[in-house]
Amino acid sequence: MPATPNAVLSSLADPTRRAIFERLCRDGELTVRALTDRAGVSQPAVSKHLRVLKLASLVRGRREGRETRYSARPQGLAPLIDWMARYAAFWRDRFDRLETLLRRMDQ
């Protein structure tokens, strides 16, 4: 089940979670240990952040032996993108009206 826009927004509101998500997007699949090395927080904290990102459908874990390898799921941003698209249409309409008004004022 896809996450809600609120779940995606709140999970990415935390700078550490955002950095973890961005790193997974950039570097691909990584272990908790690899993520912890550059996260600036403890391994348990990284695991908690990953759990929140996983609940928001932004990351997934794959067991490999005794380790779990995590990867980003950029498609998890879809609920947020869909929500933002509604506001893009709103602003596009407002700017079109403003442009029309400015043209009439120039005449």
mmCIF file of C-alpha atoms in Angstrom:
data_model
loop_
_atom_site.group_PDB
_atom_site.id
_atom_site.type_symbol
_atom_site.label_atom_id
_atom_site.label_comp_id
_atom_site.label_asym_id
_atom_site.label_seq_id
_atom_site.Cartn_x
_atom_site.Cartn_y
_atom_site.Cartn_z
ATOM 1 C CA MET A 1 0.000 0.000 0.000
ATOM 2 C CA PRO A 2 1.460 3.398 -0.976
ATOM 3 C CA ALA A 3 2.273 5.873 1.748
ATOM 4 C CA THR A 4 0.328 9.080 2.197
ATOM 5 C CA PRO A 5 1.803 12.474 1.328
ATOM 6 C CA ASN A 6 1.949 13.172 5.091
ATOM 7 C CA ALA A 7 4.019 10.040 5.722
ATOM 8 C CA VAL A 8 6.457 10.931 2.935
ATOM 9 C CA LEU A 9 6.741 14.568 4.051
ATOM 10 C CA SER A 10 7.229 13.741 7.718
ATOM 11 C CA SER A 11 9.797 11.049 6.977
ATOM 12 C CA LEU A 12 11.856 13.419 4.822
ATOM 13 C CA ALA A 13 11.467 16.350 7.230
ATOM 14 C CA ASP A 14 14.270 14.934 9.366
ATOM 15 C CA PRO A 15 17.675 15.954 7.911
ATOM 16 C CA THR A 16 19.324 12.647 8.861
ATOM 17 C CA ARG A 17 16.600 10.606 7.144
ATOM 18 C CA ARG A 18 16.760 12.886 4.123
ATOM 19 C CA ALA A 19 20.544 12.389 3.951
ATOM 20 C CA ILE A 20 20.151 8.601 4.224
ATOM 21 C CA PHE A 21 17.544 8.588 1.443
ATOM 22 C CA GLU A 22 19.708 10.826 -0.764
ATOM 23 C CA ARG A 23 22.763 8.645 -0.168
ATOM 24 C CA LEU A 24 20.854 5.493 -1.087
ATOM 25 C CA CYS A 25 19.581 7.224 -4.245
ATOM 26 C CA ARG A 26 23.109 8.278 -5.158
ATOM 27 C CA ASP A 27 25.168 5.260 -4.063
ATOM 28 C CA GLY A 28 22.709 2.405 -4.515
ATOM 29 C CA GLU A 29 22.246 -0.524 -2.162
ATOM 30 C CA LEU A 30 24.072 -0.194 1.184
ATOM 31 C CA THR A 31 24.207 -1.963 4.533
ATOM 32 C CA VAL A 32 23.342 -0.309 7.838
ATOM 33 C CA ARG A 33 27.044 -0.372 8.691
ATOM 34 C CA ALA A 34 27.942 1.526 5.504
ATOM 35 C CA LEU A 35 25.192 4.049 6.173
ATOM 36 C CA THR A 36 26.288 4.494 9.796
ATOM 37 C CA ASP A 37 29.882 5.275 8.799
ATOM 38 C CA ARG A 38 28.859 8.624 7.295
ATOM 39 C CA ALA A 39 25.547 9.373 9.015
ATOM 40 C CA GLY A 40 26.971 11.018 12.123
ATOM 41 C CA VAL A 41 24.617 8.997 14.349
ATOM 42 C CA SER A 42 24.741 5.560 15.981
ATOM 43 C CA GLN A 43 23.816 2.295 14.276
ATOM 44 C CA PRO A 44 20.591 1.964 16.318
ATOM 45 C CA ALA A 45 19.617 5.495 15.262
ATOM 46 C CA VAL A 46 20.278 4.683 11.582
ATOM 47 C CA SER A 47 18.144 1.546 11.956
ATOM 48 C CA LYS A 48 15.299 3.614 13.408
ATOM 49 C CA HIS A 49 15.563 6.140 10.577
ATOM 50 C CA LEU A 50 15.508 3.309 8.041
ATOM 51 C CA ARG A 51 12.374 1.898 9.678
ATOM 52 C CA VAL A 52 10.604 5.263 9.252
ATOM 53 C CA LEU A 53 11.740 5.511 5.621
ATOM 54 C CA LYS A 54 10.578 1.950 5.028
ATOM 55 C CA LEU A 55 7.116 2.707 6.479
ATOM 56 C CA ALA A 56 6.892 5.655 4.070
ATOM 57 C CA SER A 57 7.774 3.283 1.172
ATOM 58 C CA LEU A 58 10.970 5.239 0.452
ATOM 59 C CA VAL A 59 13.427 2.384 1.084
ATOM 60 C CA ARG A 60 13.347 -1.385 1.026
ATOM 61 C CA GLY A 61 15.539 -3.938 2.722
ATOM 62 C CA ARG A 62 16.899 -7.170 1.271
ATOM 63 C CA ARG A 63 18.389 -9.827 3.516
ATOM 64 C CA GLU A 64 21.761 -11.141 2.434
ATOM 65 C CA GLY A 65 23.131 -13.594 4.957
ATOM 66 C CA ARG A 66 23.262 -11.866 8.328
ATOM 67 C CA GLU A 67 23.023 -8.363 6.871
ATOM 68 C CA THR A 68 20.221 -6.365 5.380
ATOM 69 C CA ARG A 69 21.027 -4.284 2.343
ATOM 70 C CA TYR A 70 18.879 -1.192 1.865
ATOM 71 C CA SER A 71 18.043 0.580 -1.366
ATOM 72 C CA ALA A 72 16.071 3.702 -2.196
ATOM 73 C CA ARG A 73 12.624 3.522 -3.745
ATOM 74 C CA PRO A 74 12.325 6.891 -5.531
ATOM 75 C CA GLN A 75 8.862 5.833 -6.742
ATOM 76 C CA GLY A 76 7.858 6.156 -3.079
ATOM 77 C CA LEU A 77 7.853 9.913 -3.693
ATOM 78 C CA ALA A 78 4.802 9.505 -5.987
ATOM 79 C CA PRO A 79 2.173 10.460 -3.340
ATOM 80 C CA LEU A 80 4.085 13.667 -2.632
ATOM 81 C CA ILE A 81 4.547 14.435 -6.332
ATOM 82 C CA ASP A 82 0.841 13.852 -6.990
ATOM 83 C CA TRP A 83 -0.079 16.155 -4.106
ATOM 84 C CA MET A 84 2.288 18.860 -5.357
ATOM 85 C CA ALA A 85 0.949 18.560 -8.915
ATOM 86 C CA ARG A 86 -2.426 19.883 -7.746
ATOM 87 C CA TYR A 87 -0.743 23.020 -6.468
ATOM 88 C CA ALA A 88 1.336 23.411 -9.618
ATOM 89 C CA ALA A 89 -1.898 23.625 -11.636
ATOM 90 C CA PHE A 90 -3.256 26.173 -9.150
ATOM 91 C CA TRP A 91 -0.188 28.398 -9.459
ATOM 92 C CA ARG A 92 -0.023 28.022 -13.233
ATOM 93 C CA ASP A 93 -3.610 29.332 -13.420
ATOM 94 C CA ARG A 94 -2.792 32.250 -11.092
ATOM 95 C CA PHE A 95 0.261 33.257 -13.148
ATOM 96 C CA ASP A 96 -1.765 33.052 -16.367
ATOM 97 C CA ARG A 97 -4.349 35.408 -14.844
ATOM 98 C CA LEU A 98 -1.621 37.776 -13.705
ATOM 99 C CA GLU A 99 -0.069 37.784 -17.171
ATOM 100 C CA THR A 100 -3.460 38.587 -18.725
ATOM 101 C CA LEU A 101 -4.012 41.428 -16.265
ATOM 102 C CA LEU A 102 -0.546 42.882 -16.906
ATOM 103 C CA ARG A 103 -1.110 42.792 -20.675
ATOM 104 C CA ARG A 104 -4.420 44.634 -20.295
ATOM 105 C CA MET A 105 -2.727 47.240 -18.104
ATOM 106 C CA ASP A 106 -0.001 47.795 -20.755
ATOM 107 C CA GLN A 107 -2.548 48.583 -23.459
#
